[in-house]
Amino acid sequence: MFSLKTTLSKFSTPLSNNSHQPFNFSGRFGRLSYIAWTMLLSISTIILDIYLSFKLFNIQIGENEAPTHPSLLEAFLIFVLFIFTLYTFFIFTIRRLHDLNRSGWFSILLLVPVIQIFLFCYLLLFNGSRQSNSYGEPRTTPTWEKVIALLSIICIPLLVIFCVYVLHMSPPNQPIIEFEGSQSVVSQHR
């Protein structure tokens, strides 16, 4: 049965027997675990978004047809993916806050545009409690999480540098000038 008290307690007090389940509000995430799980969530969401965009909007590479608009069911699927991603991201953030011995309610600050930058810096740069804190024992970070986190830490800045380079080197957009009657000239050359 739904109870406001049990729902609120999920955000503030941990259950130690569920601390190693990543999709549970209780427990703690160290920095590397937080980075690894957030990166996995981001990559899987991007892949699903690309798939849904091509599938739902009937986009075919090389086709000149205009994309179709999604049906109500397809739009609902995109909305469900968005809600799932947001919910999961909040779970990871709450667990990271628990590692810093902070209440999960601070995760609401992610919804405030400028403050979210400072919250991300806090989550990524500050050490968690090395000993047991109000939210349980520290969680040991598995090796695979460390590898994914370190690859992310290396690859993301390289990707940003590459994108800035490509944007800097690409020619500026030229306005398309169409002359009256040019359509008939183009059709005569075909």
mmCIF file of N, CA and C in Angstrom, residues 22-73:
data_model
loop_
_atom_site.group_PDB
_atom_site.id
_atom_site.type_symbol
_atom_site.label_atom_id
_atom_site.label_comp_id
_atom_site.label_asym_id
_atom_site.label_seq_id
_atom_site.Cartn_x
_atom_site.Cartn_y
_atom_site.Cartn_z
ATOM 1 N N PRO A 22 22.020 -1.141 -7.436
ATOM 2 C CA PRO A 22 22.186 0.230 -7.934
ATOM 3 C C PRO A 22 20.880 0.971 -8.208
ATOM 4 N N PHE A 23 19.784 0.262 -8.433
ATOM 5 C CA PHE A 23 18.523 0.927 -8.750
ATOM 6 C C PHE A 23 17.624 1.077 -7.532
ATOM 7 N N ASN A 24 18.228 1.108 -6.357
ATOM 8 C CA ASN A 24 17.494 1.276 -5.116
ATOM 9 C C ASN A 24 17.910 2.606 -4.498
ATOM 10 N N PHE A 25 16.953 3.320 -3.913
ATOM 11 C CA PHE A 25 17.257 4.618 -3.309
ATOM 12 C C PHE A 25 18.220 4.513 -2.134
ATOM 13 N N SER A 26 18.189 3.409 -1.441
ATOM 14 C CA SER A 26 19.028 3.291 -0.250
ATOM 15 C C SER A 26 20.441 2.878 -0.639
ATOM 16 N N GLY A 27 21.368 3.173 0.232
ATOM 17 C CA GLY A 27 22.754 2.816 -0.017
ATOM 18 C C GLY A 27 23.559 4.011 -0.479
ATOM 19 N N ARG A 28 24.793 3.730 -0.840
ATOM 20 C CA ARG A 28 25.736 4.787 -1.183
ATOM 21 C C ARG A 28 26.429 4.484 -2.505
ATOM 22 N N PHE A 29 26.808 5.537 -3.212
ATOM 23 C CA PHE A 29 27.604 5.454 -4.432
ATOM 24 C C PHE A 29 28.830 6.335 -4.256
ATOM 25 N N GLY A 30 30.013 5.775 -4.450
ATOM 26 C CA GLY A 30 31.217 6.589 -4.489
ATOM 27 C C GLY A 30 31.262 7.367 -5.798
ATOM 28 N N ARG A 31 32.273 8.202 -5.933
ATOM 29 C CA ARG A 31 32.382 9.019 -7.142
ATOM 30 C C ARG A 31 32.482 8.183 -8.406
ATOM 31 N N LEU A 32 33.345 7.165 -8.388
ATOM 32 C CA LEU A 32 33.537 6.354 -9.594
ATOM 33 C C LEU A 32 32.289 5.557 -9.944
ATOM 34 N N SER A 33 31.592 5.046 -8.938
ATOM 35 C CA SER A 33 30.339 4.331 -9.200
ATOM 36 C C SER A 33 29.304 5.276 -9.794
ATOM 37 N N TYR A 34 29.221 6.477 -9.249
ATOM 38 C CA TYR A 34 28.268 7.474 -9.746
ATOM 39 C C TYR A 34 28.559 7.822 -11.201
ATOM 40 N N ILE A 35 29.828 8.054 -11.514
ATOM 41 C CA ILE A 35 30.205 8.389 -12.890
ATOM 42 C C ILE A 35 29.910 7.217 -13.821
ATOM 43 N N ALA A 36 30.254 5.998 -13.403
ATOM 44 C CA ALA A 36 30.056 4.823 -14.259
ATOM 45 C C ALA A 36 28.580 4.585 -14.543
ATOM 46 N N TRP A 37 27.751 4.581 -13.514
ATOM 47 C CA TRP A 37 26.329 4.313 -13.715
ATOM 48 C C TRP A 37 25.642 5.439 -14.477
ATOM 49 N N THR A 38 26.054 6.669 -14.237
ATOM 50 C CA THR A 38 25.486 7.791 -14.986
ATOM 51 C C THR A 38 25.884 7.705 -16.454
ATOM 52 N N MET A 39 27.118 7.302 -16.725
ATOM 53 C CA MET A 39 27.566 7.160 -18.105
ATOM 54 C C MET A 39 26.815 6.027 -18.807
ATOM 55 N N LEU A 40 26.644 4.899 -18.136
ATOM 56 C CA LEU A 40 25.879 3.796 -18.729
ATOM 57 C C LEU A 40 24.447 4.221 -19.027
ATOM 58 N N LEU A 41 23.843 4.953 -18.106
ATOM 59 C CA LEU A 41 22.484 5.457 -18.323
ATOM 60 C C LEU A 41 22.454 6.412 -19.509
ATOM 61 N N SER A 42 23.422 7.294 -19.593
ATOM 62 C CA SER A 42 23.465 8.268 -20.687
ATOM 63 C C SER A 42 23.648 7.590 -22.040
ATOM 64 N N ILE A 43 24.576 6.655 -22.116
ATOM 65 C CA ILE A 43 24.828 5.968 -23.388
ATOM 66 C C ILE A 43 23.609 5.163 -23.826
ATOM 67 N N SER A 44 23.002 4.421 -22.906
ATOM 68 C CA SER A 44 21.822 3.634 -23.278
ATOM 69 C C SER A 44 20.660 4.533 -23.676
ATOM 70 N N THR A 45 20.503 5.673 -23.017
ATOM 71 C CA THR A 45 19.433 6.599 -23.380
ATOM 72 C C THR A 45 19.682 7.207 -24.750
ATOM 73 N N ILE A 46 20.919 7.566 -25.041
ATOM 74 C CA ILE A 46 21.242 8.131 -26.353
ATOM 75 C C ILE A 46 20.973 7.112 -27.451
ATOM 76 N N ILE A 47 21.370 5.873 -27.241
ATOM 77 C CA ILE A 47 21.134 4.827 -28.242
ATOM 78 C C ILE A 47 19.639 4.620 -28.457
ATOM 79 N N LEU A 48 18.874 4.550 -27.375
ATOM 80 C CA LEU A 48 17.422 4.396 -27.512
ATOM 81 C C LEU A 48 16.781 5.608 -28.170
ATOM 82 N N ASP A 49 17.258 6.805 -27.854
ATOM 83 C CA ASP A 49 16.724 8.010 -28.487
ATOM 84 C C ASP A 49 16.972 8.005 -29.990
ATOM 85 N N ILE A 50 18.176 7.627 -30.380
ATOM 86 C CA ILE A 50 18.488 7.572 -31.811
ATOM 87 C C ILE A 50 17.612 6.531 -32.497
ATOM 88 N N TYR A 51 17.490 5.361 -31.893
ATOM 89 C CA TYR A 51 16.654 4.309 -32.475
ATOM 90 C C TYR A 51 15.207 4.774 -32.597
ATOM 91 N N LEU A 52 14.678 5.337 -31.514
ATOM 92 C CA LEU A 52 13.285 5.788 -31.548
ATOM 93 C C LEU A 52 13.089 6.913 -32.552
ATOM 94 N N SER A 53 14.064 7.788 -32.683
ATOM 95 C CA SER A 53 13.944 8.878 -33.649
ATOM 96 C C SER A 53 13.868 8.340 -35.071
ATOM 97 N N PHE A 54 14.733 7.397 -35.395
ATOM 98 C CA PHE A 54 14.712 6.833 -36.741
ATOM 99 C C PHE A 54 13.476 5.972 -36.965
ATOM 100 N N LYS A 55 13.108 5.203 -35.971
ATOM 101 C CA LYS A 55 11.983 4.290 -36.105
ATOM 102 C C LYS A 55 10.643 5.025 -36.075
ATOM 103 N N LEU A 56 10.470 5.882 -35.093
ATOM 104 C CA LEU A 56 9.169 6.511 -34.903
ATOM 105 C C LEU A 56 8.896 7.621 -35.901
ATOM 106 N N PHE A 57 9.915 8.335 -36.301
ATOM 107 C CA PHE A 57 9.711 9.423 -37.242
ATOM 108 C C PHE A 57 9.932 8.975 -38.680
ATOM 109 N N ASN A 58 10.123 7.667 -38.878
ATOM 110 C CA ASN A 58 10.283 7.076 -40.198
ATOM 111 C C ASN A 58 11.377 7.782 -40.999
ATOM 112 N N ILE A 59 12.494 8.028 -40.351
ATOM 113 C CA ILE A 59 13.625 8.675 -41.010
ATOM 114 C C ILE A 59 14.476 7.584 -41.648
ATOM 115 N N GLN A 60 14.717 7.736 -42.936
ATOM 116 C CA GLN A 60 15.562 6.783 -43.639
ATOM 117 C C GLN A 60 16.698 7.550 -44.286
ATOM 118 N N ILE A 61 17.896 7.086 -44.059
ATOM 119 C CA ILE A 61 19.066 7.773 -44.592
ATOM 120 C C ILE A 61 19.053 7.657 -46.110
ATOM 121 N N GLY A 62 19.215 8.782 -46.773
ATOM 122 C CA GLY A 62 19.243 8.806 -48.226
ATOM 123 C C GLY A 62 17.891 9.061 -48.855
ATOM 124 N N GLU A 63 16.851 9.049 -48.084
ATOM 125 C CA GLU A 63 15.519 9.302 -48.614
ATOM 126 C C GLU A 63 15.225 10.795 -48.553
ATOM 127 N N ASN A 64 14.502 11.283 -49.524
ATOM 128 C CA ASN A 64 14.139 12.698 -49.557
ATOM 129 C C ASN A 64 12.730 12.943 -49.041
ATOM 130 N N GLU A 65 12.097 11.910 -48.538
ATOM 131 C CA GLU A 65 10.742 12.076 -48.035
ATOM 132 C C GLU A 65 10.767 12.823 -46.713
ATOM 133 N N ALA A 66 9.727 13.579 -46.479
ATOM 134 C CA ALA A 66 9.620 14.309 -45.212
ATOM 135 C C ALA A 66 9.319 13.316 -44.093
ATOM 136 N N PRO A 67 9.906 13.522 -42.918
ATOM 137 C CA PRO A 67 9.622 12.614 -41.804
ATOM 138 C C PRO A 67 8.166 12.728 -41.367
ATOM 139 N N THR A 68 7.635 11.611 -40.919
ATOM 140 C CA THR A 68 6.253 11.606 -40.450
ATOM 141 C C THR A 68 6.210 11.999 -38.985
ATOM 142 N N HIS A 69 5.058 12.404 -38.537
ATOM 143 C CA HIS A 69 4.884 12.768 -37.132
ATOM 144 C C HIS A 69 4.520 11.518 -36.342
ATOM 145 N N PRO A 70 4.989 11.426 -35.101
ATOM 146 C CA PRO A 70 4.710 10.220 -34.316
ATOM 147 C C PRO A 70 3.248 10.146 -33.900
ATOM 148 N N SER A 71 2.780 8.928 -33.741
ATOM 149 C CA SER A 71 1.426 8.733 -33.239
ATOM 150 C C SER A 71 1.417 8.991 -31.742
ATOM 151 N N LEU A 72 0.252 8.928 -31.157
ATOM 152 C CA LEU A 72 0.121 9.158 -29.718
ATOM 153 C C LEU A 72 0.869 8.083 -28.933
ATOM 154 N N LEU A 73 0.814 6.840 -29.382
ATOM 155 C CA LEU A 73 1.526 5.754 -28.707
ATOM 156 C C LEU A 73 3.040 5.962 -28.776
#
